[in-house]
PDB file of C-alpha atoms in Angstrom:
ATOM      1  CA  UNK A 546     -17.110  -7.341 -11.794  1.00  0.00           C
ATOM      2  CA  UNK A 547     -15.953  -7.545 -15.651  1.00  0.00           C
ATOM      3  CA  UNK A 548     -14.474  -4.177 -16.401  1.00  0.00           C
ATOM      4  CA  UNK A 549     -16.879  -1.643 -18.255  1.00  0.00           C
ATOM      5  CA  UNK A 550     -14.245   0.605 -19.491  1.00  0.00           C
ATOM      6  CA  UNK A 551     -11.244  -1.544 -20.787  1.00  0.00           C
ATOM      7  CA  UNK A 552     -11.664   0.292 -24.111  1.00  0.00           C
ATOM      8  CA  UNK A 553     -11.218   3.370 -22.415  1.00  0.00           C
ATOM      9  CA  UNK A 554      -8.624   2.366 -20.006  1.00  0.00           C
ATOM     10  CA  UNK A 555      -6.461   1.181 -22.981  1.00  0.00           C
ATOM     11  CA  UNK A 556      -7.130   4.572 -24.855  1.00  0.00           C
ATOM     12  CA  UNK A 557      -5.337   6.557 -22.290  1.00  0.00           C
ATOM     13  CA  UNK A 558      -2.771   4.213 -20.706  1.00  0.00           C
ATOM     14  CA  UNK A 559      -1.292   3.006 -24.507  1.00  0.00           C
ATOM     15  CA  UNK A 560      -0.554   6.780 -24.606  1.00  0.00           C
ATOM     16  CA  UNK A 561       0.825   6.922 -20.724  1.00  0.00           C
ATOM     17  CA  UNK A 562      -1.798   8.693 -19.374  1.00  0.00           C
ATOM     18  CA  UNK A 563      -4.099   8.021 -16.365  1.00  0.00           C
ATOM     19  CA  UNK A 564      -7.084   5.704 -16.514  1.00  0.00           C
ATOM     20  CA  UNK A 565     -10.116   7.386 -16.156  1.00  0.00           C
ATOM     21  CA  UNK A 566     -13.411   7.127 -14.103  1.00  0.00           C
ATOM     22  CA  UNK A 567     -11.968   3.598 -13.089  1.00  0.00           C
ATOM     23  CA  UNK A 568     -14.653   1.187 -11.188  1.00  0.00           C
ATOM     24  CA  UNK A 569     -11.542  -1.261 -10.612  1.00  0.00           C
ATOM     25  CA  UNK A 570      -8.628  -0.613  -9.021  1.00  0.00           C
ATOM     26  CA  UNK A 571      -5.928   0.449 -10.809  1.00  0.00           C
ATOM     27  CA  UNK A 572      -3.471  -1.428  -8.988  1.00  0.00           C
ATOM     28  CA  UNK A 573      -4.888  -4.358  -9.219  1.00  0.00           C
ATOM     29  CA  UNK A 574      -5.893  -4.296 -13.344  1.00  0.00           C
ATOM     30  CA  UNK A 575      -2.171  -2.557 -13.958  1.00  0.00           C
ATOM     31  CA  UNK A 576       1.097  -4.969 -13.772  1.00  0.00           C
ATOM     32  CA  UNK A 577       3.180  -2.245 -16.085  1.00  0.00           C
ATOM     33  CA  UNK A 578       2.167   0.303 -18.755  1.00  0.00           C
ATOM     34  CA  UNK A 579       5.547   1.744 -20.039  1.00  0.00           C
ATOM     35  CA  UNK A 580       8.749   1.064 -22.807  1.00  0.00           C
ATOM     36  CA  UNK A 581      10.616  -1.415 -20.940  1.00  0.00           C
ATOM     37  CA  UNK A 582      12.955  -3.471 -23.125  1.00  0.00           C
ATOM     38  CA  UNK A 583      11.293  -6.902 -22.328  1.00  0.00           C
ATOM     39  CA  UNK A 584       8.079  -7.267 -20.163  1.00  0.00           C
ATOM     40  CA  UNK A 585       7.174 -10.288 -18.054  1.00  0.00           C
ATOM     41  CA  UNK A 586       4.475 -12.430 -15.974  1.00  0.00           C
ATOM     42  CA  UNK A 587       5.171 -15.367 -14.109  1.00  0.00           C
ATOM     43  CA  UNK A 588       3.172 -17.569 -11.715  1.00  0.00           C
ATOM     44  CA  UNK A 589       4.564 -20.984 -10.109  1.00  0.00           C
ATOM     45  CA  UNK A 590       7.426 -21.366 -12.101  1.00  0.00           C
ATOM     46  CA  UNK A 591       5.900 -20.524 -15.164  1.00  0.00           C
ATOM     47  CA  UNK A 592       6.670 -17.705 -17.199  1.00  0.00           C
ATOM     48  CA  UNK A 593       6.155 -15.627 -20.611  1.00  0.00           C
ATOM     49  CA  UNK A 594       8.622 -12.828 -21.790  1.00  0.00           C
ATOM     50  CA  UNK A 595       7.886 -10.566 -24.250  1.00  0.00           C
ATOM     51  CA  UNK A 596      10.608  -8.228 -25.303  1.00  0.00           C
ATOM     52  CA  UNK A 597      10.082  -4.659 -26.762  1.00  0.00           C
ATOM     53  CA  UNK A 598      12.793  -3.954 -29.252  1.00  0.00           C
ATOM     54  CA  UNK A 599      10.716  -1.862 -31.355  1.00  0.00           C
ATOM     55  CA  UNK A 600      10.742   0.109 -27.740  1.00  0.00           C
ATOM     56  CA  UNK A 601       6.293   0.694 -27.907  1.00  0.00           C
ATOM     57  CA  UNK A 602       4.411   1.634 -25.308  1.00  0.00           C
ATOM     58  CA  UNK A 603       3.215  -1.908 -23.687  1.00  0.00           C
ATOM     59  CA  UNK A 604       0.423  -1.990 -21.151  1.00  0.00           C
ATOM     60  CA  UNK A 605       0.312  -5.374 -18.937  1.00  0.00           C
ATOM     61  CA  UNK A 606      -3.296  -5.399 -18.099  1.00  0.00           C
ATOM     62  CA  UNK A 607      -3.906  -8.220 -14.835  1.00  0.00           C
ATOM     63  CA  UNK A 608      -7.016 -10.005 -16.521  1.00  0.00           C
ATOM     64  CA  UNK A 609      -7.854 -12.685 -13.683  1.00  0.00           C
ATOM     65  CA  UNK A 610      -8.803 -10.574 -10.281  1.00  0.00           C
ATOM     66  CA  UNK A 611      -7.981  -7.396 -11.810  1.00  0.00           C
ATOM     67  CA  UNK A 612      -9.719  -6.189 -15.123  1.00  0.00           C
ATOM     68  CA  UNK A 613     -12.069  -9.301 -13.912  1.00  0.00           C
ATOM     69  CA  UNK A 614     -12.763 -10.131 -10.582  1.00  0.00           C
ATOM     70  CA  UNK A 615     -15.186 -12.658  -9.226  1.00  0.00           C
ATOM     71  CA  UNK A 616     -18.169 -11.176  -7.592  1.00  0.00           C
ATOM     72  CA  UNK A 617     -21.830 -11.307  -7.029  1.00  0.00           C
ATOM     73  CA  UNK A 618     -22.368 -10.450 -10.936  1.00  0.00           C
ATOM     74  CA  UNK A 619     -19.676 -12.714 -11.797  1.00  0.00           C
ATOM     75  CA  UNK A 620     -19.555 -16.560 -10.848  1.00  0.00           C
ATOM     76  CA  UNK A 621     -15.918 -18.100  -9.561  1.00  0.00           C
ATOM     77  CA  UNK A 622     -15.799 -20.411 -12.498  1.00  0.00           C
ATOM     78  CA  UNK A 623     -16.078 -17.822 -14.925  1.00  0.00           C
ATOM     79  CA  UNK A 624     -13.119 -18.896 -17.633  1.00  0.00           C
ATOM     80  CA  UNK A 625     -10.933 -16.168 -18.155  1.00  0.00           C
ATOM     81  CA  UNK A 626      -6.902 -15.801 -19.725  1.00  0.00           C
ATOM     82  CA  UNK A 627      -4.173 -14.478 -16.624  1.00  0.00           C
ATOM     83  CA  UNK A 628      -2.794 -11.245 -18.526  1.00  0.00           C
ATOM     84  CA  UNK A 629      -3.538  -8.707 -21.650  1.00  0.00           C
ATOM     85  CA  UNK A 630      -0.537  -6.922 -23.048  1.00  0.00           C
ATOM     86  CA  UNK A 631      -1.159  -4.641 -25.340  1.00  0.00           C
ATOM     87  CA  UNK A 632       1.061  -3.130 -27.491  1.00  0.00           C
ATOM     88  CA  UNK A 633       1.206   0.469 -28.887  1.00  0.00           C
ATOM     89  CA  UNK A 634       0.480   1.108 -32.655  1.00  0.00           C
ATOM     90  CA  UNK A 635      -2.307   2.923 -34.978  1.00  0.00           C
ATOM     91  CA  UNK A 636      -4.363   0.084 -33.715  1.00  0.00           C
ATOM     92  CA  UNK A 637      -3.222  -1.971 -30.769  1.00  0.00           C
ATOM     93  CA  UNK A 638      -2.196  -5.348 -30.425  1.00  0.00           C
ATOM     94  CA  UNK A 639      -3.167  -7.313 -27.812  1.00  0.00           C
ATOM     95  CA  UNK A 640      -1.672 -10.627 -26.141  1.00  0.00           C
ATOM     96  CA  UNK A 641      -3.359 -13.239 -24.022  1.00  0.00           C
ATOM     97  CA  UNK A 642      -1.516 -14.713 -22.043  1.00  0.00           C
ATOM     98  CA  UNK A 643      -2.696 -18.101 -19.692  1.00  0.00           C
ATOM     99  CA  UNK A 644       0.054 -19.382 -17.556  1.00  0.00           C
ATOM    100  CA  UNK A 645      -1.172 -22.865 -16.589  1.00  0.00           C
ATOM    101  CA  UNK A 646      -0.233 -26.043 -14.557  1.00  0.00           C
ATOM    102  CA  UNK A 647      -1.214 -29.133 -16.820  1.00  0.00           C
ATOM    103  CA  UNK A 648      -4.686 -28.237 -18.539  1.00  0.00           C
ATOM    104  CA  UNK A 649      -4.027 -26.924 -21.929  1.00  0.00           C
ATOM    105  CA  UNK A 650      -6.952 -27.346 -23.382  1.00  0.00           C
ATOM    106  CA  UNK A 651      -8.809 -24.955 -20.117  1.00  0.00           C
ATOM    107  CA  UNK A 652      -6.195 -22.998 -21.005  1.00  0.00           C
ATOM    108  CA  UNK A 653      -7.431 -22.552 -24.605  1.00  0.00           C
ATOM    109  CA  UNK A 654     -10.751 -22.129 -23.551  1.00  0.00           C
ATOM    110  CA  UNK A 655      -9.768 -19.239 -20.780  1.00  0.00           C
ATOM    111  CA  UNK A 656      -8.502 -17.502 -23.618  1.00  0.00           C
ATOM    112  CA  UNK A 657     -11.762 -18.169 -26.087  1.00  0.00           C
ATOM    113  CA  UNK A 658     -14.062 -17.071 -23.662  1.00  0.00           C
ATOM    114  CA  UNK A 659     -11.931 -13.444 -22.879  1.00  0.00           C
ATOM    115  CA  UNK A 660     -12.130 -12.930 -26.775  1.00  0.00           C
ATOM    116  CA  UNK A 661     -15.953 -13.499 -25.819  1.00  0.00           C
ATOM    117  CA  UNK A 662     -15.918 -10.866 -23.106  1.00  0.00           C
ATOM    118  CA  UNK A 663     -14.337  -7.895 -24.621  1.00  0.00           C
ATOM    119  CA  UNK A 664     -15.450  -8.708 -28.671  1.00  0.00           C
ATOM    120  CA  UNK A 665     -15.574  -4.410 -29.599  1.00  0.00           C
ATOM    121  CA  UNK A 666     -11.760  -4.075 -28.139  1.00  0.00           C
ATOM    122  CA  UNK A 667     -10.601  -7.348 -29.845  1.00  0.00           C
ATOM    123  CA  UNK A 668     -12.189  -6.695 -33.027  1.00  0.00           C
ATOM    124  CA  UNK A 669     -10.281  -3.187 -32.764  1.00  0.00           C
ATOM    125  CA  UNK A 670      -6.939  -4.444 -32.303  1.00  0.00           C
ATOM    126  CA  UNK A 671      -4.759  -5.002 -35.303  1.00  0.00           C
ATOM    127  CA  UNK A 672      -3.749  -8.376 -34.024  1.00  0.00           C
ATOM    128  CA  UNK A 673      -4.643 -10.655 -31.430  1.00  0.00           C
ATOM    129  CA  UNK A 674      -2.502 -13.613 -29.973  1.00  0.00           C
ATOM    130  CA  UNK A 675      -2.942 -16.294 -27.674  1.00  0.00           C
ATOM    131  CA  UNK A 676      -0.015 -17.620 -25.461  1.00  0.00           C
ATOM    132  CA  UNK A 677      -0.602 -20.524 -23.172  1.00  0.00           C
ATOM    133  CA  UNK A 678       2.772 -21.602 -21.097  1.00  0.00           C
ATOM    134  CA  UNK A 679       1.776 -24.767 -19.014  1.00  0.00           C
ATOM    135  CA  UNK A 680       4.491 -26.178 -16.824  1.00  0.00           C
ATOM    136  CA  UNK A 681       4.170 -30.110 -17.810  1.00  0.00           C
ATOM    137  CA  UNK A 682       4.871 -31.306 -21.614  1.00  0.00           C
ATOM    138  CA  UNK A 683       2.838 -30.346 -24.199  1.00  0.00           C
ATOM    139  CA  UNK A 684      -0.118 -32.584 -25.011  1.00  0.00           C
ATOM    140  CA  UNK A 685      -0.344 -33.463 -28.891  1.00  0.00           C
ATOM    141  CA  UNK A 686      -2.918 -30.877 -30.174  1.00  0.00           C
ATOM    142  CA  UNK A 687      -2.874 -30.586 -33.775  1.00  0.00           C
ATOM    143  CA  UNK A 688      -5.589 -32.942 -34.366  1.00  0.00           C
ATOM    144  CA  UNK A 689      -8.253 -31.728 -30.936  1.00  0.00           C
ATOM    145  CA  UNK A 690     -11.189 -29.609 -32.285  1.00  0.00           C
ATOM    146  CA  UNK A 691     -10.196 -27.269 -28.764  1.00  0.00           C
ATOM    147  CA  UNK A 692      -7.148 -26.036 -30.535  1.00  0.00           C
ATOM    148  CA  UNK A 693      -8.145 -26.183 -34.227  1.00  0.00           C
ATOM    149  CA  UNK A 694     -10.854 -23.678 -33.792  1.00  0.00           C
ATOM    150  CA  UNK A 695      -8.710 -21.524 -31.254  1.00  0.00           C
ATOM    151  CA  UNK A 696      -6.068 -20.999 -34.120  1.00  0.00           C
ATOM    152  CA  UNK A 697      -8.230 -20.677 -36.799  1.00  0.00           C
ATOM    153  CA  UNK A 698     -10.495 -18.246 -34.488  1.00  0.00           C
ATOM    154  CA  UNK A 699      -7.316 -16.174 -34.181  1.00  0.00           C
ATOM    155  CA  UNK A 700      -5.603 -16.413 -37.499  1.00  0.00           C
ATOM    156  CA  UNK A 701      -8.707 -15.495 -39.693  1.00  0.00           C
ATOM    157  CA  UNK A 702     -11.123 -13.216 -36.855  1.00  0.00           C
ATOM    158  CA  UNK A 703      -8.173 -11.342 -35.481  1.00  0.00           C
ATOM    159  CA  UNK A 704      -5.269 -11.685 -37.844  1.00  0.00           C
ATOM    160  CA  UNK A 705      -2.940 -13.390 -35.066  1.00  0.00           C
ATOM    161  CA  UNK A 706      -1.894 -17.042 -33.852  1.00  0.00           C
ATOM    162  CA  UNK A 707      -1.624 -19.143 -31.347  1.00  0.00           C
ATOM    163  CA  UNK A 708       1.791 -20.602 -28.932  1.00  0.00           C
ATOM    164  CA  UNK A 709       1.777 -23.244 -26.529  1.00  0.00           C
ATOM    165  CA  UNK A 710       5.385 -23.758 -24.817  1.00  0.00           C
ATOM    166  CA  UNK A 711       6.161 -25.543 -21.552  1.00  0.00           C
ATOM    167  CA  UNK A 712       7.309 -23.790 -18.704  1.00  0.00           C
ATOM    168  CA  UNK A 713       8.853 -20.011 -20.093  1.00  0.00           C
ATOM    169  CA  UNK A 714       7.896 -18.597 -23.426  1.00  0.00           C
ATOM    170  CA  UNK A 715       9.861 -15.683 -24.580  1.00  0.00           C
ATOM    171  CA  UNK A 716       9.602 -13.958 -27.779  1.00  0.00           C
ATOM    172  CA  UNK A 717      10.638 -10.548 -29.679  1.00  0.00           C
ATOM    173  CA  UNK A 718       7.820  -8.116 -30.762  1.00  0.00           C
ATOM    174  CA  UNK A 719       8.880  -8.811 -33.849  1.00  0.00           C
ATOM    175  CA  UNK A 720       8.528 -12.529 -34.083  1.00  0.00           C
ATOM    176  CA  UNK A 721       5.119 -12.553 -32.899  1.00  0.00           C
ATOM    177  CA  UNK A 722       3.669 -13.548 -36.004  1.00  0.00           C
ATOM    178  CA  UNK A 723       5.949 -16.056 -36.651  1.00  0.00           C
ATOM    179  CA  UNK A 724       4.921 -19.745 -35.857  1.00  0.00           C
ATOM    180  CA  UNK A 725       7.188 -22.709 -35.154  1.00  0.00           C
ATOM    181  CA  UNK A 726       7.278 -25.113 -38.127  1.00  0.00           C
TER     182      UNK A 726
END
């Protein structure tokens, strides 16, 4: 099931309030909706650490088996990003995040295909950014048609960018816009 009401979910919980009329789970869509100082996923030794020190409301959303979870109406092998954080302001910013063993370029194309699943919330966010975190080196990119239109799909559709880092990627609210030369 691919969440109906994500755009309604966010509505409420960006503010701290209750989901309504959920068809998933709460628990399983929800990691942490709150103003912790840094918030954080992690799966097999990889990580990626985002830390609030503009102190906003920052929902972790659970994107593969929670806000999407494979059933008859949607196929196992249905590409999809690991977590959505979205971040408080007159019009939300949202994070995907793909934690990932060796595959980068999957991983770029979990991430294209949630923009593909949720277009009306992405298109209403301020920014969008992609984060992939893969736990061998980083294959060279720069030049792979995958990644080009990934970036430029986020830079000029959603006004964000794109980060690939091995093993833990941590970063300040405030540096999310910034790019590594």
């Amino acid at each position: 099931m691919i969440c109906g009401n994500l755009e309604k979910c966010i509505a409420r919980t960006i503010k701290g309030e209750e989901p309504e009329n959920c068809n998933n789970c709460k628990d399983e869509c929800i990691e942490s909706s709150d103003e912790r100082s840094s918030v954080k996923c992690e799966e097999k030794k990889k990580r990626y650490i985002l830390n609030n020190t503009r102190k906003k409301h920052i929902v972790s959303y659970k994107m593969d088996g929670g806000i999407i979870c494979v059933d008859a109406t949607v196929p196992a092998q249905t590409p999809k990003c690991d977590y959505l954080y979205v971040v408080e302001g007159e019009r939300p910013a949202a994070i995907l995040v793909e934690l990932k063993g060796v595959d980068v370029r999957k991983a770029m194309g979990q991430i294209d295909s949630t923009l593909m699943l949720f277009p009306k919330f992405f298109r209403s966010c301020s920014n969008v950014y992609g984060r992939i975190v893969v736990s061998s080196s980083i294959p060279r990119l720069k030049a792979e048609p995958c990644y080009l239109k990934l970036k430029r799909k986020l830079m000029t559709s959603y006004g964000g960018n794109l980060k690939i880092q091995e093993r833990q990627l941590e970063e300040k609210d405030t540096e999310l816009d910034k790019v590594k030369p």
